[in-house]
């Protein structure tokens, strides 16, 4: 006897043969129907997708039919509109019966066939004589293949299909191998005349590559009763695994012995198309013979159990993969932090690191200024990694690399059809960086129109995507970087004054590499270790002459140029030590320098004007990191002209 809960609830049969209780909340209606979105899902083909609902009104509990196809009955009478419920009323939907209780203490006899305990007993090794004759063999169950055709031949198909549907939902919610085995065994025992049964599965499902492998590693996962009181049915199990067929066997009357079952049912449990386990049932009741219908039902239960096992295996593999992915992501983050960390011990670098520590924990906008290649992006990423936003995205966008229209789309996103080529909606960098940091490099190259929209976003206002009307609000920290003289740009009217002051909340100046020569060797050694590991070359370091050459060079391309020089030296060096011939340096003057490049480059060497032009163009291209557009702007020529010259020199 099981007491009902002392609160208003609905009770209905569950998949194990017992009853389950659904509590009623006066503020939330309880819907009943076939659709999986209902609070009570009815596996009944006569139920509509949204059939009825139970709700509270005026201090009473009411039931209302939701214009269902076959109607709703209460106490055998059809429900028209809404009807008040009294405790004990039975709501009938198709063949499903749901009982309403108002919470007063009542008791109800619980159906037999409840969930059994998990079996952990060891498998007996002795084999007993098999006093039985096989009467049926079958490889597939029709119950899960063509219910419509089977219904004309088998009267019990509707009840079996409903039970299998309920079992499928129960198996889908199960989270462990013993649980799915117990559910399947309980369903098989409840719908057949079997008095006991067991589910045998290999300890490691993935390791059972054949029937022989499965048989060697089989162990009881669920059994009723537990421990199993009889010898292990080795011959039946071996036959099922070897033939992949279910067996229904009746004991020979002349050969049966006391205590032996009058009939047995053994069915294969298949996973990924191969038998990996067996469900074995035994019948002791002489008045109830096992029938082919029982065999059909047990086979269908085993097929449902096999699908549940595959789902569990897939779920475990996904969980393992997710854990592995999380570890890989963390390793990638550590690698990124290592690659983007600031190297150097000069007073300038120490001052920058102190500024980063002070500003990282705030929401202040930061403006990072310095020459091209001096490490402005490293400073911006260091701010992100030191802040409480380091778990969020860190997105960098070069404002000088895009036209005005494309830059607006990249920053704020666009709707489908906003312009030619906008074939689908796209979120912008602001939305993508939600909860993290957005790094805007070359902020001084923004047009006036985008500067105005950008300023409003910095002020905390929502924005609209290009071509859209919905307002988007994001929480993003902005770190801007530029190598332009913004004060001169403001004076010349090329940069908005209000945006300049909004960006310059905190300003970090990154000095060029030539003004901190004490960091050159340390940075170069860092790059040697990195590129030697990537290429697999054994490079021990620089010769004294090479170190002197590096420290005396003016580095017009700053750290970017030093990185490229070291990478080229690691790749092309003939020995374990990098010497002066391995580090060819350019004659390009650094910004603000006059005549220094020629002094460093050495004595005058006569050459043609064309060769001088080639060297100058190549050095300029190298100084800007290979960006042809920027190099053409510095050289004062069109990009197409630059590309023709490069193509000509490549053919020479």
PDB file of N, CA and C in Angstrom, residues 477-515:
ATOM      1  N   UNK A 477      33.930  46.036 -23.242  1.00  0.00           N
ATOM      2  CA  UNK A 477      34.976  47.004 -22.936  1.00  0.00           C
ATOM      3  C   UNK A 477      35.786  47.260 -24.194  1.00  0.00           C
ATOM      4  N   UNK A 478      36.044  48.528 -24.484  1.00  0.00           N
ATOM      5  CA  UNK A 478      36.765  48.911 -25.697  1.00  0.00           C
ATOM      6  C   UNK A 478      38.177  49.359 -25.332  1.00  0.00           C
ATOM      7  N   UNK A 479      39.145  48.774 -26.035  1.00  0.00           N
ATOM      8  CA  UNK A 479      40.537  49.231 -25.964  1.00  0.00           C
ATOM      9  C   UNK A 479      40.916  49.667 -27.373  1.00  0.00           C
ATOM     10  N   UNK A 480      41.247  50.944 -27.543  1.00  0.00           N
ATOM     11  CA  UNK A 480      41.590  51.488 -28.857  1.00  0.00           C
ATOM     12  C   UNK A 480      43.094  51.654 -28.981  1.00  0.00           C
ATOM     13  N   UNK A 481      43.588  51.508 -30.202  1.00  0.00           N
ATOM     14  CA  UNK A 481      45.028  51.659 -30.459  1.00  0.00           C
ATOM     15  C   UNK A 481      45.216  52.466 -31.732  1.00  0.00           C
ATOM     16  N   UNK A 482      46.264  53.255 -31.768  1.00  0.00           N
ATOM     17  CA  UNK A 482      46.550  54.052 -32.959  1.00  0.00           C
ATOM     18  C   UNK A 482      48.018  54.452 -32.980  1.00  0.00           C
ATOM     19  N   UNK A 483      48.541  54.658 -34.204  1.00  0.00           N
ATOM     20  CA  UNK A 483      49.889  55.200 -34.350  1.00  0.00           C
ATOM     21  C   UNK A 483      49.842  56.626 -34.901  1.00  0.00           C
ATOM     22  N   UNK A 484      48.625  57.179 -35.018  1.00  0.00           N
ATOM     23  CA  UNK A 484      48.468  58.540 -35.526  1.00  0.00           C
ATOM     24  C   UNK A 484      48.576  59.561 -34.395  1.00  0.00           C
ATOM     25  N   UNK A 485      48.904  60.775 -34.772  1.00  0.00           N
ATOM     26  CA  UNK A 485      48.882  61.901 -33.837  1.00  0.00           C
ATOM     27  C   UNK A 485      47.440  62.418 -33.799  1.00  0.00           C
ATOM     28  N   UNK A 486      46.654  61.917 -32.825  1.00  0.00           N
ATOM     29  CA  UNK A 486      45.242  62.254 -32.790  1.00  0.00           C
ATOM     30  C   UNK A 486      45.011  63.741 -32.512  1.00  0.00           C
ATOM     31  N   UNK A 487      45.924  64.376 -31.767  1.00  0.00           N
ATOM     32  CA  UNK A 487      45.761  65.803 -31.499  1.00  0.00           C
ATOM     33  C   UNK A 487      45.802  66.608 -32.806  1.00  0.00           C
ATOM     34  N   UNK A 488      46.774  66.260 -33.674  1.00  0.00           N
ATOM     35  CA  UNK A 488      46.853  66.940 -34.968  1.00  0.00           C
ATOM     36  C   UNK A 488      45.629  66.632 -35.820  1.00  0.00           C
ATOM     37  N   UNK A 489      45.128  65.380 -35.740  1.00  0.00           N
ATOM     38  CA  UNK A 489      43.946  65.007 -36.509  1.00  0.00           C
ATOM     39  C   UNK A 489      42.720  65.777 -36.038  1.00  0.00           C
ATOM     40  N   UNK A 490      42.607  65.987 -34.701  1.00  0.00           N
ATOM     41  CA  UNK A 490      41.488  66.766 -34.170  1.00  0.00           C
ATOM     42  C   UNK A 490      41.586  68.209 -34.652  1.00  0.00           C
ATOM     43  N   UNK A 491      42.789  68.782 -34.600  1.00  0.00           N
ATOM     44  CA  UNK A 491      42.992  70.162 -35.050  1.00  0.00           C
ATOM     45  C   UNK A 491      42.656  70.322 -36.529  1.00  0.00           C
ATOM     46  N   UNK A 492      42.995  69.309 -37.322  1.00  0.00           N
ATOM     47  CA  UNK A 492      42.734  69.368 -38.756  1.00  0.00           C
ATOM     48  C   UNK A 492      41.301  68.998 -39.100  1.00  0.00           C
ATOM     49  N   UNK A 493      40.482  68.647 -38.094  1.00  0.00           N
ATOM     50  CA  UNK A 493      39.094  68.281 -38.348  1.00  0.00           C
ATOM     51  C   UNK A 493      38.913  66.882 -38.878  1.00  0.00           C
ATOM     52  N   UNK A 494      39.927  66.031 -38.776  1.00  0.00           N
ATOM     53  CA  UNK A 494      39.845  64.665 -39.283  1.00  0.00           C
ATOM     54  C   UNK A 494      39.356  63.681 -38.220  1.00  0.00           C
ATOM     55  N   UNK A 495      39.324  64.102 -36.979  1.00  0.00           N
ATOM     56  CA  UNK A 495      38.899  63.223 -35.890  1.00  0.00           C
ATOM     57  C   UNK A 495      38.023  64.029 -34.936  1.00  0.00           C
ATOM     58  N   UNK A 496      36.929  63.432 -34.511  1.00  0.00           N
ATOM     59  CA  UNK A 496      35.981  64.144 -33.652  1.00  0.00           C
ATOM     60  C   UNK A 496      36.617  64.465 -32.298  1.00  0.00           C
ATOM     61  N   UNK A 497      36.423  65.694 -31.869  1.00  0.00           N
ATOM     62  CA  UNK A 497      36.984  66.120 -30.592  1.00  0.00           C
ATOM     63  C   UNK A 497      36.343  65.366 -29.427  1.00  0.00           C
ATOM     64  N   UNK A 498      34.992  65.212 -29.467  1.00  0.00           N
ATOM     65  CA  UNK A 498      34.318  64.532 -28.361  1.00  0.00           C
ATOM     66  C   UNK A 498      34.734  63.062 -28.271  1.00  0.00           C
ATOM     67  N   UNK A 499      34.938  62.405 -29.409  1.00  0.00           N
ATOM     68  CA  UNK A 499      35.388  61.019 -29.391  1.00  0.00           C
ATOM     69  C   UNK A 499      36.814  60.926 -28.862  1.00  0.00           C
ATOM     70  N   UNK A 500      37.654  61.893 -29.225  1.00  0.00           N
ATOM     71  CA  UNK A 500      39.034  61.895 -28.730  1.00  0.00           C
ATOM     72  C   UNK A 500      39.065  61.918 -27.205  1.00  0.00           C
ATOM     73  N   UNK A 501      38.265  62.801 -26.600  1.00  0.00           N
ATOM     74  CA  UNK A 501      38.269  62.886 -25.139  1.00  0.00           C
ATOM     75  C   UNK A 501      37.595  61.670 -24.500  1.00  0.00           C
ATOM     76  N   UNK A 502      36.619  61.049 -25.224  1.00  0.00           N
ATOM     77  CA  UNK A 502      35.977  59.843 -24.674  1.00  0.00           C
ATOM     78  C   UNK A 502      36.930  58.664 -24.706  1.00  0.00           C
ATOM     79  N   UNK A 503      37.789  58.614 -25.718  1.00  0.00           N
ATOM     80  CA  UNK A 503      38.756  57.518 -25.789  1.00  0.00           C
ATOM     81  C   UNK A 503      39.900  57.704 -24.807  1.00  0.00           C
ATOM     82  N   UNK A 504      40.289  58.923 -24.601  1.00  0.00           N
ATOM     83  CA  UNK A 504      41.474  59.196 -23.799  1.00  0.00           C
ATOM     84  C   UNK A 504      41.125  59.270 -22.310  1.00  0.00           C
ATOM     85  N   UNK A 505      40.428  58.237 -21.822  1.00  0.00           N
ATOM     86  CA  UNK A 505      40.190  58.134 -20.373  1.00  0.00           C
ATOM     87  C   UNK A 505      41.488  57.706 -19.701  1.00  0.00           C
ATOM     88  N   UNK A 506      42.055  56.613 -20.214  1.00  0.00           N
ATOM     89  CA  UNK A 506      43.380  56.158 -19.769  1.00  0.00           C
ATOM     90  C   UNK A 506      44.226  55.999 -21.023  1.00  0.00           C
ATOM     91  N   UNK A 507      45.401  56.623 -21.033  1.00  0.00           N
ATOM     92  CA  UNK A 507      46.283  56.557 -22.191  1.00  0.00           C
ATOM     93  C   UNK A 507      47.573  55.845 -21.804  1.00  0.00           C
ATOM     94  N   UNK A 508      47.928  54.839 -22.608  1.00  0.00           N
ATOM     95  CA  UNK A 508      49.173  54.102 -22.403  1.00  0.00           C
ATOM     96  C   UNK A 508      50.048  54.314 -23.629  1.00  0.00           C
ATOM     97  N   UNK A 509      51.241  54.865 -23.428  1.00  0.00           N
ATOM     98  CA  UNK A 509      52.181  55.123 -24.517  1.00  0.00           C
ATOM     99  C   UNK A 509      53.190  53.983 -24.574  1.00  0.00           C
ATOM    100  N   UNK A 510      53.268  53.316 -25.724  1.00  0.00           N
ATOM    101  CA  UNK A 510      54.238  52.231 -25.913  1.00  0.00           C
ATOM    102  C   UNK A 510      55.431  52.807 -26.665  1.00  0.00           C
ATOM    103  N   UNK A 511      56.598  52.903 -26.035  1.00  0.00           N
ATOM    104  CA  UNK A 511      57.762  53.500 -26.714  1.00  0.00           C
ATOM    105  C   UNK A 511      58.290  52.584 -27.806  1.00  0.00           C
ATOM    106  N   UNK A 512      58.905  53.133 -28.851  1.00  0.00           N
ATOM    107  CA  UNK A 512      59.484  52.293 -29.912  1.00  0.00           C
ATOM    108  C   UNK A 512      60.661  51.488 -29.371  1.00  0.00           C
ATOM    109  N   UNK A 513      61.004  50.444 -30.080  1.00  0.00           N
ATOM    110  CA  UNK A 513      62.051  49.536 -29.627  1.00  0.00           C
ATOM    111  C   UNK A 513      63.407  50.229 -29.538  1.00  0.00           C
ATOM    112  N   UNK A 514      63.680  51.200 -30.403  1.00  0.00           N
ATOM    113  CA  UNK A 514      64.987  51.872 -30.383  1.00  0.00           C
ATOM    114  C   UNK A 514      65.176  52.702 -29.114  1.00  0.00           C
ATOM    115  N   UNK A 515      64.064  53.025 -28.422  1.00  0.00           N
ATOM    116  CA  UNK A 515      64.177  53.807 -27.200  1.00  0.00           C
ATOM    117  C   UNK A 515      64.234  52.932 -25.951  1.00  0.00           C
TER     118      UNK A 515
END
